[in-house]
Amino acid sequence: MGAEERDRDGSIAALKKVAAQFAVSVTPHLQAQIDPADPKDPIARQFLPDAAELVTHEHERTDPIGDEAHSPVAGIVHRYPDRVLLKLVNVCPVYCRFCFRREMVGPGSKGLGAEQLDAAIDYIARHPAIWEVILTGGDPLIVSPRRLKDVIERLNAIPHLGVIRIHSRVPVVDPARINDEMVAALKSGDKAVWLLLHANHAREFVPEAVAAIRRLVDAGIPVLGQSVLLRGVNDSPAALTDLFRTMVANRVKPHYLHHGDLARGTSHFRLSLEEGQQLMRRLRGHTSGLLQPTYILDIPGGHGKVPVGPAYAEPREDGSWTVSDPWGCSHHYDDPAVG
């Protein structure tokens, strides 16, 4: 056996170890988007397993954002007073290699049974401070339109709810699921339904994905974008500009750019906060305000999301401010509201 064959066998063995720890699935739609001749293909990097996932660091966690500590009943995460996550399922059509819930999702992971779903909806109904329910998982749009319609109708019957939010990758990873039945299910109640689309690279917006997004927006469902800052995928001003321009051109407003969570085996994707802030500075002033998401850190341990973008204004002892413009020049500002 030659060195090349041994290396190949070692790589295959490593990938088998990755698959034994973390779920792997790539839809036929995504498989068709991968360029096998490009070793830096941004689609492949997001979805194909990598031996680097076997490397874990002391600071990485099995539950990096503290879901479990804020789960009063199965399927509910209640971290903020006015909103809850409702995790219908723990499976997805694809498994992102950087997923912060990678320890909890995958084949064999159980979704909510009938009694558990009843208990979860009852919890929401018994807490009038809850104004927003966020369907997540797993990916909630992997369920059938019939089941999704049932859940949305039951949530619509809770008077104090104002908004139902859906977090999904489906429109860009399995766009055929966004058919007339799915759209009808999303519109089956009177409460506002918003969809947060997870996409990380402009190449995800192929014609089939664009058509799925158009179907949602034309049906009156507002679509926001959320992305994860990923080394080797979108860690340059050009890549982020292309991504956010593509979103906005397809009527998707960039909402969040997430700093990478401390999930096990994901260090090869993670940038420093300083690198992320510098990238956000490069966007400000060079691209439309429509393209500016909030750069967000989900504080490890379940302490919530906070903006961590660069600061442009610093106070001075005399009550005035030093303000930086988008091109890095400093300016003096006398605050007229200060006596």
CSV table of C-alpha atoms in Angstrom, one decimal:
chain,number,residue,atom,x,y,z
A,1,MET,CA,0.0,0.0,0.0
A,2,GLY,CA,1.5,3.4,-1.1
A,3,ALA,CA,1.6,6.5,1.0
A,4,GLU,CA,-1.2,8.1,-1.0
A,5,GLU,CA,-3.5,5.1,-0.3
A,6,ARG,CA,-2.6,5.1,3.4
A,7,ASP,CA,-3.4,8.8,3.6
A,8,ARG,CA,-6.7,8.2,1.8
A,9,ASP,CA,-7.6,5.4,4.2
A,10,GLY,CA,-6.6,7.5,7.2
A,11,SER,CA,-8.9,10.3,5.9
A,12,ILE,CA,-11.8,8.0,5.4
A,13,ALA,CA,-11.3,6.5,8.9
A,14,ALA,CA,-11.3,10.0,10.4
A,15,LEU,CA,-14.4,11.0,8.6
A,16,LYS,CA,-16.1,7.8,9.9
A,17,LYS,CA,-15.2,9.0,13.4
A,18,VAL,CA,-16.7,12.4,12.7
A,19,ALA,CA,-19.9,10.7,11.4
A,20,ALA,CA,-20.1,8.5,14.5
A,21,GLN,CA,-20.1,11.7,16.7
A,22,PHE,CA,-22.0,14.2,14.7
A,23,ALA,CA,-24.9,13.8,12.2
A,24,VAL,CA,-24.2,14.0,8.5
A,25,SER,CA,-26.7,14.7,5.7
A,26,VAL,CA,-26.5,16.6,2.5
A,27,THR,CA,-29.6,17.0,0.3
A,28,PRO,CA,-29.4,16.2,-3.4
A,29,HIS,CA,-30.1,19.8,-4.1
A,30,LEU,CA,-26.9,20.8,-2.2
A,31,GLN,CA,-24.9,18.0,-3.6
A,32,ALA,CA,-25.5,19.5,-7.1
A,33,GLN,CA,-24.2,22.9,-5.9
A,34,ILE,CA,-20.8,21.6,-4.7
A,35,ASP,CA,-17.8,22.1,-7.0
A,36,PRO,CA,-15.6,19.0,-6.6
A,37,ALA,CA,-12.7,20.8,-8.4
A,38,ASP,CA,-12.7,23.6,-5.8
A,39,PRO,CA,-10.9,22.6,-2.6
A,40,LYS,CA,-12.3,25.8,-1.0
A,41,ASP,CA,-15.8,25.3,-2.1
A,42,PRO,CA,-18.0,27.3,0.5
A,43,ILE,CA,-20.9,24.9,0.1
A,44,ALA,CA,-18.8,21.8,0.8
A,45,ARG,CA,-17.1,23.4,3.7
A,46,GLN,CA,-20.4,24.1,5.4
A,47,PHE,CA,-21.9,20.7,5.0
A,48,LEU,CA,-19.3,17.9,4.3
A,49,PRO,CA,-17.6,16.4,7.3
A,50,ASP,CA,-14.0,17.3,8.0
A,51,ALA,CA,-11.4,15.6,10.1
A,52,ALA,CA,-10.9,18.9,11.9
A,53,GLU,CA,-14.1,18.3,13.7
A,54,LEU,CA,-12.3,15.6,15.8
A,55,VAL,CA,-10.3,18.4,17.4
A,56,THR,CA,-11.9,19.8,20.5
A,57,HIS,CA,-10.7,22.5,22.9
A,58,GLU,CA,-11.2,23.0,26.6
A,59,HIS,CA,-13.5,26.0,26.2
A,60,GLU,CA,-15.9,24.2,23.8
A,61,ARG,CA,-19.2,22.9,25.2
A,62,THR,CA,-21.8,20.3,24.4
A,63,ASP,CA,-24.5,22.9,25.0
A,64,PRO,CA,-22.8,26.2,24.2
A,65,ILE,CA,-25.7,28.6,24.6
A,66,GLY,CA,-27.3,26.9,27.6
A,67,ASP,CA,-30.5,25.6,26.2
A,68,GLU,CA,-30.9,22.9,28.8
A,69,ALA,CA,-30.7,25.2,31.7
A,70,HIS,CA,-33.7,27.2,30.4
A,71,SER,CA,-35.9,24.3,29.4
A,72,PRO,CA,-38.8,24.1,31.9
A,73,VAL,CA,-40.7,21.4,29.8
A,74,ALA,CA,-39.6,19.3,26.8
A,75,GLY,CA,-39.4,21.3,23.6
A,76,ILE,CA,-39.4,24.7,25.3
A,77,VAL,CA,-36.5,27.0,25.9
A,78,HIS,CA,-37.5,30.1,27.9
A,79,ARG,CA,-34.5,32.4,28.1
A,80,TYR,CA,-36.1,35.8,27.6
A,81,PRO,CA,-39.3,36.9,29.4
A,82,ASP,CA,-41.3,37.7,26.3
A,83,ARG,CA,-40.4,34.8,24.0
A,84,VAL,CA,-39.7,31.1,23.9
A,85,LEU,CA,-38.2,28.6,21.5
A,86,LEU,CA,-40.5,25.7,20.6
A,87,LYS,CA,-38.4,22.8,19.3
A,88,LEU,CA,-40.8,20.7,17.3
A,89,VAL,CA,-38.1,18.3,15.9
A,90,ASN,CA,-34.5,17.5,16.4
A,91,VAL,CA,-33.7,16.6,12.8
A,92,CYS,CA,-32.8,18.7,9.7
A,93,PRO,CA,-32.6,18.0,6.0
A,94,VAL,CA,-28.9,18.9,6.3
A,95,TYR,CA,-26.4,19.2,9.2
A,96,CYS,CA,-24.2,22.2,9.3
A,97,ARG,CA,-20.7,21.3,10.4
A,98,PHE,CA,-20.6,24.3,12.8
A,99,CYS,CA,-24.1,23.7,14.4
A,100,PHE,CA,-24.4,24.8,18.0
A,101,ARG,CA,-27.0,22.1,18.6
A,102,ARG,CA,-24.9,19.3,16.9
A,103,GLU,CA,-24.9,17.3,20.1
A,104,MET,CA,-28.8,17.2,20.2
A,105,VAL,CA,-29.8,16.8,16.5
A,106,GLY,CA,-29.6,14.0,14.0
A,107,PRO,CA,-31.1,10.6,13.1
A,108,GLY,CA,-32.6,8.9,16.1
A,109,SER,CA,-33.2,12.2,17.9
A,110,LYS,CA,-36.8,12.3,19.1
A,111,GLY,CA,-39.0,15.2,18.3
A,112,LEU,CA,-42.0,16.1,20.4
A,113,GLY,CA,-44.6,13.4,20.9
A,114,ALA,CA,-48.3,14.4,21.1
A,115,GLU,CA,-48.3,14.6,24.9
A,116,GLN,CA,-45.1,16.6,25.0
A,117,LEU,CA,-46.4,19.0,22.3
A,118,ASP,CA,-49.6,19.5,24.4
A,119,ALA,CA,-47.5,20.3,27.5
A,120,ALA,CA,-45.3,22.7,25.5
A,121,ILE,CA,-48.3,24.6,24.1
A,122,ASP,CA,-49.9,24.6,27.5
A,123,TYR,CA,-46.8,26.1,29.0
A,124,ILE,CA,-47.0,29.0,26.5
A,125,ALA,CA,-50.7,29.5,27.2
A,126,ARG,CA,-50.1,29.7,30.9
A,127,HIS,CA,-47.4,32.4,30.7
A,128,PRO,CA,-49.1,35.6,29.4
A,129,ALA,CA,-45.7,37.4,29.3
A,130,ILE,CA,-44.8,35.3,26.2
A,131,TRP,CA,-45.5,37.4,23.1
A,132,GLU,CA,-43.4,35.6,20.6
A,133,VAL,CA,-42.9,31.9,19.8
A,134,ILE,CA,-39.9,30.8,17.7
A,135,LEU,CA,-40.3,27.5,16.0
A,136,THR,CA,-36.8,25.9,15.7
A,137,GLY,CA,-35.3,22.5,16.2
A,138,GLY,CA,-33.9,20.9,14.2
A,139,ASP,CA,-35.5,22.6,11.3
A,140,PRO,CA,-39.3,23.1,11.7
A,141,LEU,CA,-39.9,23.2,8.0
A,142,ILE,CA,-38.9,19.5,7.7
A,143,VAL,CA,-42.3,18.6,9.2
A,144,SER,CA,-45.3,18.0,7.0
A,145,PRO,CA,-47.5,21.0,6.1
A,146,ARG,CA,-50.4,19.3,7.8
A,147,ARG,CA,-48.5,19.1,11.1
A,148,LEU,CA,-47.1,22.6,10.8
A,149,LYS,CA,-50.6,24.0,10.1
A,150,ASP,CA,-51.9,22.2,13.2
A,151,VAL,CA,-49.2,23.8,15.4
A,152,ILE,CA,-49.7,27.3,14.0
A,153,GLU,CA,-53.5,27.1,14.4
A,154,ARG,CA,-53.0,26.0,18.1
A,155,LEU,CA,-50.6,28.9,18.7
A,156,ASN,CA,-53.1,31.3,17.0
A,157,ALA,CA,-55.6,30.3,19.7
A,158,ILE,CA,-53.4,31.8,22.4
A,159,PRO,CA,-54.6,35.4,22.9
A,160,HIS,CA,-51.4,36.9,24.3
A,161,LEU,CA,-49.2,35.7,21.4
A,162,GLY,CA,-48.4,38.4,18.8
A,163,VAL,CA,-45.8,36.8,16.6
A,164,ILE,CA,-44.8,33.3,15.4
A,165,ARG,CA,-41.2,33.2,14.1
A,166,ILE,CA,-39.8,30.3,12.0
A,167,HIS,CA,-36.0,29.6,11.9
A,168,SER,CA,-35.1,27.5,8.8
A,169,ARG,CA,-32.5,26.5,6.3
A,170,VAL,CA,-35.0,24.8,4.1
A,171,PRO,CA,-35.5,27.5,1.4
A,172,VAL,CA,-31.9,27.3,0.4
A,173,VAL,CA,-31.0,23.6,1.2
A,174,ASP,CA,-34.2,21.9,0.1
A,175,PRO,CA,-36.3,24.5,-1.7
A,176,ALA,CA,-38.8,22.0,-3.2
A,177,ARG,CA,-40.3,21.8,0.3
A,178,ILE,CA,-41.6,25.4,-0.1
A,179,ASN,CA,-44.6,24.4,-2.1
A,180,ASP,CA,-48.2,25.7,-2.1
A,181,GLU,CA,-49.1,23.5,0.9
A,182,MET,CA,-46.2,24.7,3.0
A,183,VAL,CA,-47.0,28.3,2.3
A,184,ALA,CA,-50.7,27.8,3.1
A,185,ALA,CA,-49.7,26.2,6.4
A,186,LEU,CA,-47.6,29.2,7.3
A,187,LYS,CA,-50.5,31.5,6.5
A,188,SER,CA,-53.1,29.4,8.3
A,189,GLY,CA,-53.7,31.8,11.2
A,190,ASP,CA,-54.2,35.5,11.9
A,191,LYS,CA,-51.0,36.1,13.8
A,192,ALA,CA,-47.9,37.5,12.1
A,193,VAL,CA,-45.6,34.8,10.8
A,194,TRP,CA,-41.9,35.8,10.2
A,195,LEU,CA,-39.3,33.5,8.7
A,196,LEU,CA,-35.6,33.8,9.5
A,197,LEU,CA,-33.6,32.3,6.7
A,198,HIS,CA,-30.2,30.9,7.6
A,199,ALA,CA,-27.7,31.4,4.7
A,200,ASN,CA,-24.0,32.0,4.8
A,201,HIS,CA,-22.8,32.4,1.2
A,202,ALA,CA,-24.2,34.1,-1.9
A,203,ARG,CA,-23.8,30.8,-3.8
A,204,GLU,CA,-26.6,29.3,-1.8
A,205,PHE,CA,-29.1,31.5,-3.7
A,206,VAL,CA,-29.4,29.4,-6.8
A,207,PRO,CA,-32.6,29.8,-9.0
A,208,GLU,CA,-34.6,27.1,-7.1
A,209,ALA,CA,-33.8,28.8,-3.7
A,210,VAL,CA,-34.6,32.2,-5.1
A,211,ALA,CA,-38.0,30.9,-6.4
A,212,ALA,CA,-38.7,29.4,-2.9
A,213,ILE,CA,-38.0,32.7,-1.2
A,214,ARG,CA,-40.1,34.6,-3.8
A,215,ARG,CA,-43.0,32.2,-3.0
A,216,LEU,CA,-42.8,33.1,0.7
A,217,VAL,CA,-42.4,36.8,0.3
A,218,ASP,CA,-45.1,37.1,-2.4
A,219,ALA,CA,-47.4,35.3,0.0
A,220,GLY,CA,-46.9,38.1,2.5
A,221,ILE,CA,-44.4,36.3,4.8
A,222,PRO,CA,-41.6,38.7,5.9
A,223,VAL,CA,-38.2,37.0,5.5
A,224,LEU,CA,-35.1,38.1,7.5
A,225,GLY,CA,-31.6,36.7,7.1
A,226,GLN,CA,-29.3,35.3,9.7
A,227,SER,CA,-25.8,34.1,9.0
A,228,VAL,CA,-22.9,32.7,11.0
A,229,LEU,CA,-19.4,34.2,10.5
A,230,LEU,CA,-17.3,31.3,9.3
A,231,ARG,CA,-13.7,31.1,8.5
A,232,GLY,CA,-13.2,29.8,4.9
A,233,VAL,CA,-16.8,30.6,4.0
A,234,ASN,CA,-17.6,34.3,4.4
A,235,ASP,CA,-14.7,35.8,6.4
A,236,SER,CA,-13.9,38.6,3.9
A,237,PRO,CA,-15.6,41.9,3.1
A,238,ALA,CA,-16.2,40.8,-0.4
A,239,ALA,CA,-17.9,37.5,0.6
A,240,LEU,CA,-20.1,39.3,3.2
A,241,THR,CA,-21.0,42.0,0.8
A,242,ASP,CA,-22.0,39.5,-1.9
A,243,LEU,CA,-24.0,37.5,0.6
A,244,PHE,CA,-25.9,40.5,2.0
A,245,ARG,CA,-26.5,42.1,-1.4
A,246,THR,CA,-27.9,38.8,-2.6
A,247,MET,CA,-30.2,38.6,0.4
A,248,VAL,CA,-31.5,42.2,-0.1
A,249,ALA,CA,-31.9,41.7,-3.9
A,250,ASN,CA,-34.2,38.8,-3.0
A,251,ARG,CA,-36.2,40.8,-0.4
A,252,VAL,CA,-34.4,39.2,2.6
A,253,LYS,CA,-33.3,41.8,5.2
A,254,PRO,CA,-30.0,40.8,6.9
A,255,HIS,CA,-30.8,40.6,10.6
A,256,TYR,CA,-28.1,38.8,12.5
A,257,LEU,CA,-24.5,37.9,11.8
A,258,HIS,CA,-23.7,35.4,14.6
A,259,HIS,CA,-20.2,35.0,16.0
A,260,GLY,CA,-19.4,31.3,16.0
A,261,ASP,CA,-20.6,29.4,19.1
A,262,LEU,CA,-18.3,27.3,21.2
A,263,ALA,CA,-19.6,24.0,20.0
A,264,ARG,CA,-17.3,21.0,20.1
A,265,GLY,CA,-15.2,20.4,17.0
A,266,THR,CA,-15.8,23.8,15.4
A,267,SER,CA,-12.7,25.8,16.1
A,268,HIS,CA,-11.6,25.6,12.5
A,269,PHE,CA,-14.6,27.8,11.6
A,270,ARG,CA,-14.2,30.4,14.4
A,271,LEU,CA,-12.8,33.9,14.0
A,272,SER,CA,-11.8,36.2,16.9
A,273,LEU,CA,-14.2,38.9,18.0
A,274,GLU,CA,-11.7,41.5,16.9
A,275,GLU,CA,-11.6,40.0,13.4
A,276,GLY,CA,-15.4,40.1,13.2
A,277,GLN,CA,-15.5,43.7,14.3
A,278,GLN,CA,-13.0,44.7,11.7
A,279,LEU,CA,-15.1,42.9,9.0
A,280,MET,CA,-18.2,44.9,10.2
A,281,ARG,CA,-16.2,48.1,10.0
A,282,ARG,CA,-15.3,47.3,6.4
A,283,LEU,CA,-19.0,47.0,5.6
A,284,ARG,CA,-20.0,50.3,7.2
A,285,GLY,CA,-19.8,53.2,4.8
A,286,HIS,CA,-18.9,50.9,1.9
A,287,THR,CA,-22.3,49.1,1.5
A,288,SER,CA,-25.9,50.2,1.8
A,289,GLY,CA,-27.5,50.4,5.3
A,290,LEU,CA,-29.9,47.7,4.1
A,291,LEU,CA,-27.0,45.3,4.1
A,292,GLN,CA,-25.9,45.8,7.7
A,293,PRO,CA,-26.9,43.0,10.1
A,294,THR,CA,-26.3,43.2,13.9
A,295,TYR,CA,-23.1,41.3,14.8
A,296,ILE,CA,-24.2,39.1,17.7
A,297,LEU,CA,-22.5,37.0,20.4
A,298,ASP,CA,-24.7,34.4,22.2
A,299,ILE,CA,-22.9,34.5,25.6
A,300,PRO,CA,-21.9,30.9,26.6
A,301,GLY,CA,-23.9,29.4,29.4
A,302,GLY,CA,-27.3,30.8,28.4
A,303,HIS,CA,-26.9,34.4,29.3
A,304,GLY,CA,-28.4,35.7,26.1
A,305,LYS,CA,-27.5,37.5,22.8
A,306,VAL,CA,-25.7,40.8,22.8
A,307,PRO,CA,-24.4,43.1,20.0
A,308,VAL,CA,-20.6,43.0,19.8
A,309,GLY,CA,-20.1,45.2,16.7
A,310,PRO,CA,-17.4,47.9,16.7
A,311,ALA,CA,-18.0,51.1,18.6
A,312,TYR,CA,-17.9,54.4,16.8
A,313,ALA,CA,-18.4,56.9,19.6
A,314,GLU,CA,-16.3,57.2,22.8
A,315,PRO,CA,-17.1,59.7,25.6
A,316,ARG,CA,-14.6,62.3,26.7
A,317,GLU,CA,-14.2,63.7,30.3
A,318,ASP,CA,-15.6,67.1,29.2
A,319,GLY,CA,-18.9,65.6,28.1
A,320,SER,CA,-18.1,65.7,24.4
A,321,TRP,CA,-17.5,62.6,22.2
A,322,THR,CA,-14.9,61.3,19.8
A,323,VAL,CA,-16.7,59.8,16.9
A,324,SER,CA,-15.1,57.6,14.2
A,325,ASP,CA,-16.4,57.8,10.6
A,326,PRO,CA,-16.8,54.7,8.4
A,327,TRP,CA,-13.3,55.3,7.0
A,328,GLY,CA,-11.5,55.4,10.3
A,329,CYS,CA,-11.1,59.2,10.8
A,330,SER,CA,-11.9,60.6,14.2
A,331,HIS,CA,-14.1,63.7,14.8
A,332,HIS,CA,-15.1,65.8,17.8
A,333,TYR,CA,-18.8,66.0,18.7
A,334,ASP,CA,-20.2,68.3,21.3
A,335,ASP,CA,-23.4,66.8,22.6
A,336,PRO,CA,-26.0,69.7,22.7
A,337,ALA,CA,-28.1,67.7,25.1
A,338,VAL,CA,-25.4,67.9,27.8
A,339,GLY,CA,-25.8,71.0,29.9
